[in-house]
Tab-separated table of C-alpha atoms and ligand atoms in Angstrom:
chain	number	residue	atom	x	y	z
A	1482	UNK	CA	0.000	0.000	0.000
A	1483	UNK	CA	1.780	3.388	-0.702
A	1484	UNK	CA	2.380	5.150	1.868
A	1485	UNK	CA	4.175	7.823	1.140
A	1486	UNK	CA	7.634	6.950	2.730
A	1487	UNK	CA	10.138	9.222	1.504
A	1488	UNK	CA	12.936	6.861	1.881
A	1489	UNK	CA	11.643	3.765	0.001
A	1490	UNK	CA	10.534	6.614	-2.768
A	1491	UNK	CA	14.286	7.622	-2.694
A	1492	UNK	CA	15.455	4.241	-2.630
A	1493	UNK	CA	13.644	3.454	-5.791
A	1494	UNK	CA	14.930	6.255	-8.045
A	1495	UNK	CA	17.830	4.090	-9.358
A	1496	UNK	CA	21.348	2.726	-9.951
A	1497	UNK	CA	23.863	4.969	-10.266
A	1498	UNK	CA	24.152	6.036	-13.864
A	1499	UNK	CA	20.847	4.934	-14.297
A	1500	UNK	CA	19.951	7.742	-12.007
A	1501	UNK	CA	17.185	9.225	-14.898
A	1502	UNK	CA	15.685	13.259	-14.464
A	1503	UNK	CA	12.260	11.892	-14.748
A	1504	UNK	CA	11.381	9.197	-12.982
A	1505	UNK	CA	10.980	5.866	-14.380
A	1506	UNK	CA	7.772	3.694	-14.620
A	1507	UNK	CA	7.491	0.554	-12.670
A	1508	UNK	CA	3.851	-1.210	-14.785
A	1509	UNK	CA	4.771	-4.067	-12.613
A	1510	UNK	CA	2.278	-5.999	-10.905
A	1511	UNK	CA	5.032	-8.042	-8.880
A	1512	UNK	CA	8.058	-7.878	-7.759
A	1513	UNK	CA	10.417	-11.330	-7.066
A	1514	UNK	CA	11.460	-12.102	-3.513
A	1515	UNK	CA	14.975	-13.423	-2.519
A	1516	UNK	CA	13.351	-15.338	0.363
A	1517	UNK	CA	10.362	-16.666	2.700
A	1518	UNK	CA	11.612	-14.229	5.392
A	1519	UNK	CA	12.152	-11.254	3.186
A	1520	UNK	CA	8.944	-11.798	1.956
A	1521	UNK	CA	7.496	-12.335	5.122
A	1522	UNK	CA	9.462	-8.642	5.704
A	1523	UNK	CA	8.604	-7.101	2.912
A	1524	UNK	CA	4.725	-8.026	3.341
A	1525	UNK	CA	4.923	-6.609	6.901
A	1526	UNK	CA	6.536	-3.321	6.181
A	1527	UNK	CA	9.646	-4.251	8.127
A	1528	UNK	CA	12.041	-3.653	5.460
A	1529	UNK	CA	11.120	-1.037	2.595
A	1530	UNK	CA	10.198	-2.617	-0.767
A	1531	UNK	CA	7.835	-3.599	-2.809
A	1532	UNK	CA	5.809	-7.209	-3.832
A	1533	UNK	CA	2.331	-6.607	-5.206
A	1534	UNK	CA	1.310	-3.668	-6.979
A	1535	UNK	CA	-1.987	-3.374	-5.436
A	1536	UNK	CA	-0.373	-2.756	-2.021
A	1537	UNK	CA	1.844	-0.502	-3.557
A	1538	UNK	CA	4.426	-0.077	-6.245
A	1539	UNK	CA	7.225	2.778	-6.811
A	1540	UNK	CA	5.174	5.390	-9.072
A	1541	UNK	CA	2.716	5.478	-5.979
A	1542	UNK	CA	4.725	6.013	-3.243
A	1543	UNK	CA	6.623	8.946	-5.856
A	1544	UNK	CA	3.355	10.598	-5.989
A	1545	UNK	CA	1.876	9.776	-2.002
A	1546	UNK	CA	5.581	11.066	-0.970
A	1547	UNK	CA	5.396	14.534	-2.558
A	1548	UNK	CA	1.543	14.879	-1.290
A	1549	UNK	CA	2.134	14.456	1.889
A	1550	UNK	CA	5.199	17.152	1.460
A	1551	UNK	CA	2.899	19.274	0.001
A	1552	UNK	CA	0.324	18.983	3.010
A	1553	UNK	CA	2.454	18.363	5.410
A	1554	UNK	CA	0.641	15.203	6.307
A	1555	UNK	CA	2.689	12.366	8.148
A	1556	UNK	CA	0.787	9.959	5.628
A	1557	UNK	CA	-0.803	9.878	2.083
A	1558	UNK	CA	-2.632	7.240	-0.039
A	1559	UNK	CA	-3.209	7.493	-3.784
A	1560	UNK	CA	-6.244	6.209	-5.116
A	1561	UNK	CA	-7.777	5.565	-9.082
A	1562	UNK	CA	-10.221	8.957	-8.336
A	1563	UNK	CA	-11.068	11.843	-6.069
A	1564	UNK	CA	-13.999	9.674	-5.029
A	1565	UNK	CA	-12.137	6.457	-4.029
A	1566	UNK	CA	-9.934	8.919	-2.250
A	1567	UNK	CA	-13.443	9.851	0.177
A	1568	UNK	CA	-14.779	5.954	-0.116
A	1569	UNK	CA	-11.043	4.891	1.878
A	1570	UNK	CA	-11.647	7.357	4.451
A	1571	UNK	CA	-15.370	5.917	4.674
A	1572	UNK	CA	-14.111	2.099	4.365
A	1573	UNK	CA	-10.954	3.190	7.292
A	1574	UNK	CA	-12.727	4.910	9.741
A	1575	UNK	CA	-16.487	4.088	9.524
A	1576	UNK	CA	-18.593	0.950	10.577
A	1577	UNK	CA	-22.581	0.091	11.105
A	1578	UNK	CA	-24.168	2.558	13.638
A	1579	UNK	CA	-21.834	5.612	12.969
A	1580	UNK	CA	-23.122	8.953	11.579
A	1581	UNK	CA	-21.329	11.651	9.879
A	1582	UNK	CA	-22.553	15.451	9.566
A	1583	UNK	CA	-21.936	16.450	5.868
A	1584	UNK	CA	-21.734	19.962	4.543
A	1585	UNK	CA	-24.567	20.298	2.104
A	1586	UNK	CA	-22.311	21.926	-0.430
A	1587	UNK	CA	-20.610	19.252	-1.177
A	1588	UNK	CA	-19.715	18.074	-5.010
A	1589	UNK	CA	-22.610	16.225	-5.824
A	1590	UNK	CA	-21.436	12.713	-6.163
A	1591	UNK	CA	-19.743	13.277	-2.894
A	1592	UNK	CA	-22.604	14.108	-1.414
A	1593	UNK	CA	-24.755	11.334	-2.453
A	1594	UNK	CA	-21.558	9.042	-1.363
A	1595	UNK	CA	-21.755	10.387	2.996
A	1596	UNK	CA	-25.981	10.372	2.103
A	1597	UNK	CA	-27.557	7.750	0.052
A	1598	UNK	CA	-24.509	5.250	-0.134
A	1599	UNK	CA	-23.499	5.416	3.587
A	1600	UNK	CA	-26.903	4.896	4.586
A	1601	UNK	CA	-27.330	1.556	2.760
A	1602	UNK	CA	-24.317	0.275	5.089
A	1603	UNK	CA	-26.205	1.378	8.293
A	1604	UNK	CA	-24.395	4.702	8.552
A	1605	UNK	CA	-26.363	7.447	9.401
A	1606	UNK	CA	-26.001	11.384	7.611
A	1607	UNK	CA	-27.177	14.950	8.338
A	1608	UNK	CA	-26.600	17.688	5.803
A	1609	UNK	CA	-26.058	20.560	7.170
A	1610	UNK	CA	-24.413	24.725	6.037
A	1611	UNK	CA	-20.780	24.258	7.405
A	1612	UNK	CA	-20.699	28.003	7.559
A	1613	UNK	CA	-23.033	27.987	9.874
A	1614	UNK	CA	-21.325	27.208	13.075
A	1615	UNK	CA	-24.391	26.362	15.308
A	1616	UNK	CA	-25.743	24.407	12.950
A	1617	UNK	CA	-22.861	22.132	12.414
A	1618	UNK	CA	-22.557	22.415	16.705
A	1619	UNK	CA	-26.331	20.954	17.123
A	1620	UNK	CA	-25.891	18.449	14.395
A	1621	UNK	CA	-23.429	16.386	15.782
A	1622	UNK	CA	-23.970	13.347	17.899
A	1623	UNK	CA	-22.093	10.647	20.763
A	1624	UNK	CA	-22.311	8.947	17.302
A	1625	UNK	CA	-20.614	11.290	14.910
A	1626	UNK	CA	-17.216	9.817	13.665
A	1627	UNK	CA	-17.127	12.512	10.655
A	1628	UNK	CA	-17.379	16.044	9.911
A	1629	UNK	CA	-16.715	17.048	6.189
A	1630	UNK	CA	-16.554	20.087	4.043
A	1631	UNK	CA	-14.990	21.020	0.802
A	1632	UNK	CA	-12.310	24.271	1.664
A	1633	UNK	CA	-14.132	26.078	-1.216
A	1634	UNK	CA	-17.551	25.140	-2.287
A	1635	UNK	CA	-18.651	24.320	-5.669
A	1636	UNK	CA	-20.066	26.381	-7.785
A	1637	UNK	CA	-20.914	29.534	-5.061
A	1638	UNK	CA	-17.267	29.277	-3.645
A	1639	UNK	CA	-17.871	29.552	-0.411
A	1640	UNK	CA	-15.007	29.198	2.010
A	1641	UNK	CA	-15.401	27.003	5.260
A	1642	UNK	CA	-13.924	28.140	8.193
A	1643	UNK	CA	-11.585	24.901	8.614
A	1644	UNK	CA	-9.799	26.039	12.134
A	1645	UNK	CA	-13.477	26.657	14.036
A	1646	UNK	CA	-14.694	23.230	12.291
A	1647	UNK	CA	-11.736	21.640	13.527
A	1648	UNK	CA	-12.306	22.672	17.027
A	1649	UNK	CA	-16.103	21.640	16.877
A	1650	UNK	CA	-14.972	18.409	15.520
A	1651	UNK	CA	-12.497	17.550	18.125
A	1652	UNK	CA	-14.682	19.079	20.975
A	1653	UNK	CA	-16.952	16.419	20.414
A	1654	UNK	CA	-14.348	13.489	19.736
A	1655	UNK	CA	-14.865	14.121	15.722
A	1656	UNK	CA	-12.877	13.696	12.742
A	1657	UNK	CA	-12.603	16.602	10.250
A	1658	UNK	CA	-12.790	15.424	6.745
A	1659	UNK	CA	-12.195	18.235	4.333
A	1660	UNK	CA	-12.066	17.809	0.353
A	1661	UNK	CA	-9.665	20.534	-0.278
A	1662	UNK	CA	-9.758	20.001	-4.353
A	1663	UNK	CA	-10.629	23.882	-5.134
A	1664	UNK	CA	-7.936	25.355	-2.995
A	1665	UNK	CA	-5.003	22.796	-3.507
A	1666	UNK	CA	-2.351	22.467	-1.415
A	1667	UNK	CA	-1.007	25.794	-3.514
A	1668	UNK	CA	-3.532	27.873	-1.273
A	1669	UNK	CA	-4.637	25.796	1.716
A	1670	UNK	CA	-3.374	23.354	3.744
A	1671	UNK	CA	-5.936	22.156	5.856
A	1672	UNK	CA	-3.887	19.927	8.047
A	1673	UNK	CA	-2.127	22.814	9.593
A	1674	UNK	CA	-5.976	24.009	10.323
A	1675	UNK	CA	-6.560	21.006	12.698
A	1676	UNK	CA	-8.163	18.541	9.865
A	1677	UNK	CA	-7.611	15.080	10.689
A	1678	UNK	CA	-8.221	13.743	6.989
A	1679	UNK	CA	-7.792	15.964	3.592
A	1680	UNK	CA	-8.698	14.639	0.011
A	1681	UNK	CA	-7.246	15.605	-3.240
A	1682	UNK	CA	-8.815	15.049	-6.333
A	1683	UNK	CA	-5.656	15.076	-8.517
A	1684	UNK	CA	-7.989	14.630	-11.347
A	1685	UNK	CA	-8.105	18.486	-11.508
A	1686	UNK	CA	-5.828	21.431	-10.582
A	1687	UNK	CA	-2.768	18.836	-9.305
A	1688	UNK	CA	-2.640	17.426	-12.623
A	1689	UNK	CA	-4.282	19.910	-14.675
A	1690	UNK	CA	-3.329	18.457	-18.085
A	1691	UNK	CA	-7.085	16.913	-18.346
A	1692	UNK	CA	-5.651	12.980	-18.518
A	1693	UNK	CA	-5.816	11.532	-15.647
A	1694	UNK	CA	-8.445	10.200	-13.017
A	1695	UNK	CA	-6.638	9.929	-9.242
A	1696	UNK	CA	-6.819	11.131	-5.893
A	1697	UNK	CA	-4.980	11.559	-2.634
A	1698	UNK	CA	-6.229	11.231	0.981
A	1699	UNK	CA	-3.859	12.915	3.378
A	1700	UNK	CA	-3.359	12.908	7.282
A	1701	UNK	CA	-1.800	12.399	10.129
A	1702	UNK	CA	-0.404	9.259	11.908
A	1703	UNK	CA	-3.487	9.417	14.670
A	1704	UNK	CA	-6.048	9.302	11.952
A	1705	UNK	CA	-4.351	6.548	9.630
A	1706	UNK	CA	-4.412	3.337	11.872
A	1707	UNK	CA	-6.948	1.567	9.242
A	1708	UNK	CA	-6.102	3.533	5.899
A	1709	UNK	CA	-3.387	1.286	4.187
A	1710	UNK	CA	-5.528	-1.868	5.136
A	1711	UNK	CA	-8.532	-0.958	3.830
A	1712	UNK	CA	-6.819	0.607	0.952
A	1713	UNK	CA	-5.409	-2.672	-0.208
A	1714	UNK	CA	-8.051	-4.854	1.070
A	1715	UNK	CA	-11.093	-2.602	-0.813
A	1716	UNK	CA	-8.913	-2.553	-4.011
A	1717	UNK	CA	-8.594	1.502	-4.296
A	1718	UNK	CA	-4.848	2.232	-5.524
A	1719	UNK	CA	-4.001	3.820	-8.751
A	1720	UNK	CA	-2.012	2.458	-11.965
A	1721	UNK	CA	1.589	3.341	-12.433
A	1722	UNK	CA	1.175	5.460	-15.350
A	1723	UNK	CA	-1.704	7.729	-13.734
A	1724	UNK	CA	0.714	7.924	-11.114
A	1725	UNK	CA	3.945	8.699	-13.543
A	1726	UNK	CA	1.422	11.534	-15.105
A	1727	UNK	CA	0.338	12.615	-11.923
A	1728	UNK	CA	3.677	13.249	-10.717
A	1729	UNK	CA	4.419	15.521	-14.045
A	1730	UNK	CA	1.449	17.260	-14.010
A	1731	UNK	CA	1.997	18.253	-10.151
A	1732	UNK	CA	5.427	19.904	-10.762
A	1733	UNK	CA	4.068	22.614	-12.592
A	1734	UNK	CA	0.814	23.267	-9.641
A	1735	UNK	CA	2.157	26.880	-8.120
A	1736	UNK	CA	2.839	28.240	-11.170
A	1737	UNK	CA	-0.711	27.098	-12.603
A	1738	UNK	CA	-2.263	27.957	-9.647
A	1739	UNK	CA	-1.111	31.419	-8.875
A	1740	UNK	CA	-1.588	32.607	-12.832
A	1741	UNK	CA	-4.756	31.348	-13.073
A	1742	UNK	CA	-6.001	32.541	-9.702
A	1743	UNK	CA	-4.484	35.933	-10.299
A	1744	UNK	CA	-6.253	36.200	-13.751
A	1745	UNK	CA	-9.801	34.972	-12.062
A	1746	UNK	CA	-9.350	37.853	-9.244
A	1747	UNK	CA	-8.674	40.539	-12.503
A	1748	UNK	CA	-11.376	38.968	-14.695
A	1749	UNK	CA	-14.021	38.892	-11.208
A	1750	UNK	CA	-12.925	42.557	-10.750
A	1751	UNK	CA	-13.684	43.411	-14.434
A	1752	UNK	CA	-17.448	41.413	-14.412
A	1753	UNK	CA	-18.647	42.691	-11.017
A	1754	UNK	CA	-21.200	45.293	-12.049
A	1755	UNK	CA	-21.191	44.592	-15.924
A	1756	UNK	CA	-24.483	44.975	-17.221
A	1757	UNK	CA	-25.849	41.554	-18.196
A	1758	UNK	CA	-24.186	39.743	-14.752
A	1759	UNK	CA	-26.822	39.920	-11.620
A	1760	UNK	CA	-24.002	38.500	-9.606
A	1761	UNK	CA	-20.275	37.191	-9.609
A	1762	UNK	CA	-19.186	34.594	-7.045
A	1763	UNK	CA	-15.742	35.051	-5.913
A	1764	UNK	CA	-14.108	34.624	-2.535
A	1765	UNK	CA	-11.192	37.878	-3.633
A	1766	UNK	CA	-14.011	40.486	-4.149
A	1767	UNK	CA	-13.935	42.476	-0.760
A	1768	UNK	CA	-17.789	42.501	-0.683
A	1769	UNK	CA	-17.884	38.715	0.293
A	1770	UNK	CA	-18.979	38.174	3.786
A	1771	UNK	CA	-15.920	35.897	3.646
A	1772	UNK	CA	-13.636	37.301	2.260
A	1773	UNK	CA	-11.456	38.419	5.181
A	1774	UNK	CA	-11.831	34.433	6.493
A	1775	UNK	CA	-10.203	33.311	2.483
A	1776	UNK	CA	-7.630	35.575	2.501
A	1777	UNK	CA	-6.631	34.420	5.985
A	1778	UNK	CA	-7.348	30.518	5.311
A	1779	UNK	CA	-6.207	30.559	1.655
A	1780	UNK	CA	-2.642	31.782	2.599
A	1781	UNK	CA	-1.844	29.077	4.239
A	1782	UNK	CA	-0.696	26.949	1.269
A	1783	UNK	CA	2.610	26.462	-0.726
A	1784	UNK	CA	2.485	29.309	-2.804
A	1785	UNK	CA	1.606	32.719	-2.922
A	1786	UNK	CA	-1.816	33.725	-1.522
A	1787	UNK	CA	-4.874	33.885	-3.884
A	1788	UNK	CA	-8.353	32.720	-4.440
A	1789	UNK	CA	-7.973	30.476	-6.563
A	1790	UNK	CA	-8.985	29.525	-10.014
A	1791	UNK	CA	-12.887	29.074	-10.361
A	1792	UNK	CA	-15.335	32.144	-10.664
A	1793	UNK	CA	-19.143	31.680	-10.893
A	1794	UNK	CA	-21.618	34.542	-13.058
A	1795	UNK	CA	-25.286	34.466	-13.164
A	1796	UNK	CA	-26.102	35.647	-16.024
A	1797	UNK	CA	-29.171	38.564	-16.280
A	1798	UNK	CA	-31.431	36.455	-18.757
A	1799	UNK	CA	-31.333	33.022	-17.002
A	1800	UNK	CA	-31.268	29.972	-18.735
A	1801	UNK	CA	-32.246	31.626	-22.579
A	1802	UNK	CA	-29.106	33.482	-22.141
A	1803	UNK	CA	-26.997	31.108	-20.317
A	1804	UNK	CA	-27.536	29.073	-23.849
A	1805	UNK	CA	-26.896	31.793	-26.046
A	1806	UNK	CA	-23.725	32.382	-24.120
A	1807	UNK	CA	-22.519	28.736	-23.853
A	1808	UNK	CA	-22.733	29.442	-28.416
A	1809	UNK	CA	-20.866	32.362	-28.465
A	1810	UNK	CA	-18.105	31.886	-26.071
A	1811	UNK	CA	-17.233	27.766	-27.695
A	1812	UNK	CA	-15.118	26.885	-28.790
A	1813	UNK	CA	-12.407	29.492	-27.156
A	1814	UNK	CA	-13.654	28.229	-23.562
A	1815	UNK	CA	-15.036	24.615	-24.000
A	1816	UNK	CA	-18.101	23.809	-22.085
A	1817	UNK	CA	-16.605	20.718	-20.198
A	1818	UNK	CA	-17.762	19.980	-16.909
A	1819	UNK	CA	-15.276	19.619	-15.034
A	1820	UNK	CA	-12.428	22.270	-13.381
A	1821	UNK	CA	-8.594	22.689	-13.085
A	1822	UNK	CA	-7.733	22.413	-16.302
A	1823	UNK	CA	-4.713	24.236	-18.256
A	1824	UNK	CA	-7.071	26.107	-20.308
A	1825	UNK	CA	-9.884	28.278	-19.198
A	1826	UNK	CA	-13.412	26.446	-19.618
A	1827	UNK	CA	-16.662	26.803	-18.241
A	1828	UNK	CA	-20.076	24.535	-16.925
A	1829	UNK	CA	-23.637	25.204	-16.052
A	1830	UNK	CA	-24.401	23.587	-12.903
A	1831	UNK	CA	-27.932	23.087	-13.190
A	1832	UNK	CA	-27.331	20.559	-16.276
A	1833	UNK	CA	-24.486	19.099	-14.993
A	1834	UNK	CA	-22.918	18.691	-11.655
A	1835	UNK	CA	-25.644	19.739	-9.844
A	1836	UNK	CA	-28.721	17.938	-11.796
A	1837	UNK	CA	-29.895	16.026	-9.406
A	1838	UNK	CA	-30.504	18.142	-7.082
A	1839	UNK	CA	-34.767	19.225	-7.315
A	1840	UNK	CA	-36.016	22.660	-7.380
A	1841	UNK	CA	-35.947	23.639	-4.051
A	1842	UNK	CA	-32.515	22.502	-3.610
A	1843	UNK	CA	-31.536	24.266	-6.454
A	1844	UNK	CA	-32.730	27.596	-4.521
A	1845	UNK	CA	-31.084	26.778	-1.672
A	1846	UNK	CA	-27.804	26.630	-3.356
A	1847	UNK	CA	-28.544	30.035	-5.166
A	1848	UNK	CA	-28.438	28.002	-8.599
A	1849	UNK	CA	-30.188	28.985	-11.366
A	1850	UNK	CA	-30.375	28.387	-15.192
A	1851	UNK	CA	-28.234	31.286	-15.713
A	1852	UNK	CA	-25.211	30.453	-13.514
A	1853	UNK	CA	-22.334	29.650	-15.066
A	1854	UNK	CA	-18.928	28.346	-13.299
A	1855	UNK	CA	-15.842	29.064	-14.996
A	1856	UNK	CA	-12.575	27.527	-14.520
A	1857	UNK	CA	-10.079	29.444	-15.369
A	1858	UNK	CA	-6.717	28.998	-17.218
A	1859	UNK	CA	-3.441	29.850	-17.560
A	1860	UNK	CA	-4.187	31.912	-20.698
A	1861	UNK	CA	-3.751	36.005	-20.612
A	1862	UNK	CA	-6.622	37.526	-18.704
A	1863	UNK	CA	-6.919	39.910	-21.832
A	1864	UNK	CA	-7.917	36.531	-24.354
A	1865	UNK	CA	-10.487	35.296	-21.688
A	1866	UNK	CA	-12.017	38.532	-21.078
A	1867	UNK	CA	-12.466	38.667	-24.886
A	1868	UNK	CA	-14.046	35.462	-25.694
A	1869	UNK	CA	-16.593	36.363	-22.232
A	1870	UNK	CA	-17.468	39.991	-23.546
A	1871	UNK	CA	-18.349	38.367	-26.686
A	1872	UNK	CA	-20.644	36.072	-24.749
A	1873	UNK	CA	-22.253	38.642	-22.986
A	1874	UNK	CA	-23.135	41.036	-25.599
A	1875	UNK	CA	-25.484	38.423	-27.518
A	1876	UNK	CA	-29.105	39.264	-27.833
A	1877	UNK	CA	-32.076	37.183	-27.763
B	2871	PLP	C1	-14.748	18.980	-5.220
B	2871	PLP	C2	-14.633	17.614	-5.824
B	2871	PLP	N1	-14.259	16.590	-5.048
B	2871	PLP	C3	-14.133	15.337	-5.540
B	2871	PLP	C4	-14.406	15.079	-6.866
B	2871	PLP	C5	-14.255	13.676	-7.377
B	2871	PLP	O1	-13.044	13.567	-8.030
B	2871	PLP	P1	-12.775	12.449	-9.166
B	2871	PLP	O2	-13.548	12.867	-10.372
B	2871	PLP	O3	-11.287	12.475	-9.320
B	2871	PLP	O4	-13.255	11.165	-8.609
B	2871	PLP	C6	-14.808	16.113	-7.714
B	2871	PLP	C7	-15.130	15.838	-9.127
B	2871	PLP	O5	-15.648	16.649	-9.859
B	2871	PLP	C8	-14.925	17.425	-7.181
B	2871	PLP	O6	-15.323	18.455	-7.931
């Protein structure tokens, strides 16, 4: 199971004069003993190595190694998606009887994962506002094993205040659970908060290259007794090559990160108050009732502060001219829903991530047919702006 190690990852970087740049690929699925007892080692962790691939091979532990730099967590796990990242943390921690308290925020398929799919194992749920303190406070049980939050929410962008969940979490003998796949470690680090358990999807800003499906889930030695069992024993590790890609895509993060989020604070500056937008969701504009708590909580990442790369409009004419726009602004920004990738793109929410949700949920979430997310890229701010103006000037 990969675990991150640092020195079996450098151990396995090579002979010498074989000692390659890039790192190699290992697409082994097994790897030959020399003996019953260094087997027997080798299978109990004793000595560092490898044996089956599903445990964990070296393009894994490359990739758990630098995540768990980059969140300063004492362990990480990689895993074939975002969500297999949050179904090891269920399959580690939870068990019949237990109950969580889920932010009702969350990315849809997330959500229905801590709702609809936790309850069929006997595991109860309550949805609640994270940002609303009391409400998380009075949700919470003597059964609660999990609190969980996304560090920015999708598509409004809301930030969660991760330090005062933390404390409500552990007050009450809680794990925090945050999904911190907005931020990235580039502008949060949510184990330095007081999380117990952060998830990655890598499948969007960390890789950003739009080619790979993997995740990460990150923490600390007191909440990773179970993880690497029920890692290898539920089957959820990742491929060597998604690793390998992983790995490439993740050395260029800051510098994606901080252009793109600098460009989405310019462009969010420029369409605040332009006459066909009734509203622009961004956690940099100073009007935001939490704006003070993001530039506070989204400093505390790698790289220079920011507010990272996704900016929702609602568009004036609803749905009619959410359409019209999608027309004008393809195929310069793609509609493609999903986020982090190199180029600016955009999604409608209502059709897409969020289409299961029914009408009144919809409302709740301030999501109409006229909101449109945008993630944006590491283009100039001058070509996005462009292709957006041209959006917004067509007429019915
Ligand atoms: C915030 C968030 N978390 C988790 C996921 C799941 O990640 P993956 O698609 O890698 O399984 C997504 C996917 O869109 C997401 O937006």
């Amino acid at each position: 199971m990969t675990e991150g190690n640092p020195r079996k990852a450098q151990q396995i970087q090579g002979e010498p004069g074989l000692r390659s740049l890039a790192p190699p690929i290992y697409p082994a699925t097994v790897y030959c003993c020399d003996s019953p007892q260094q087997a027997s080692d080798l299978l109990a962790g004793e000595i560092d190595g490898f044996v089956y691939s599903r445990d964990g091979h070296p393009n894994s532990d490359m990739l758990a190694a630098r995540c768990a730099e980059l969140h300063h967590a004492d362990h990480a796990a990689i895993t074939g998606s975002g969500m297999a990242a949050l179904a090891l943390a269920i399959t580690a921690h939870l068990k019949q009887g237990d109950h969580v308290v889920v932010s009702h925020q969350l990315y849809g398929r997330s959500l229905a994962l801590f709702t609809s799919e936790i309850e069929r194992m006997g595991i109860g749920s309550t949805q609640v506002d994270t940002n609303n303190l009391d409400a998380v406070q009075s949700a919470i049980t003597s059964a609660t094993r999990f609190l969980i939050t996304e560090t920015i929410s999708n598509p409004m962008l809301h930030v969660a205040d991760l330090r005062s969940l933390a404390k409500i979490a552990h007050d009450h003998n809680t794990l925090l659970l945050v999904d911190n796949t907005l931020a990235s470690p580039v502008l949060c680090r949510p184990l330095t908060l007081g999380a117990d358990l952060v998830v990655e999807s890598i499948t969007k800003i960390m890789n950003g290259h739009s080619d790979v499906i993997l995740g990460c889930l990150c923490g600390m030695r007191s909440s990773w007794e179970r993880v690497a069992l029920a890692a290898t024993t539920w089957g959820l590790f990742a491929s060597p090559i998604e690793c390998w890609l992983g790995m490439r895509g993740m050395a260029t993060l800051s510098l994606r990160m901080e252009r793109a989020s600098a460009t989405a604070l310019a462009l969010a500056e420029q369409l605040a108050g332009h006459r066909t937008i009734t509203a622009v969701h961004y956690p940099g504009l100073t009007e935001r009732t939490d704006h003070q708590l993001a530039t506070r909580q989204l400093a505390t990442g790698i790289g220079n502060p920011g507010y990272g790369n996704m900016l929702t409009i609602e568009l004036a004419g609803g749905y009619d001219a959410a359409e019209r726009f999608i027309r004008a602004v393809t195929p310069e920004i793609p509609f493609c829903p999903s986020l982090g990738e190199l180029t600016t793109t955009l999604s409608h929410p209502e059709t897409t991530s969020h289409r299961e949700m029914n009408p009144e949920q919809l409302r709740a979430a301030g999501i109409t047919g006229g909101t449109i997310r945008l993630s944006i890229g590491i283009e100039s701010a001058d070509s996005i702006l462009a292709a957006l103006e041209r959006g917004l000037q067509t007429k019915a």
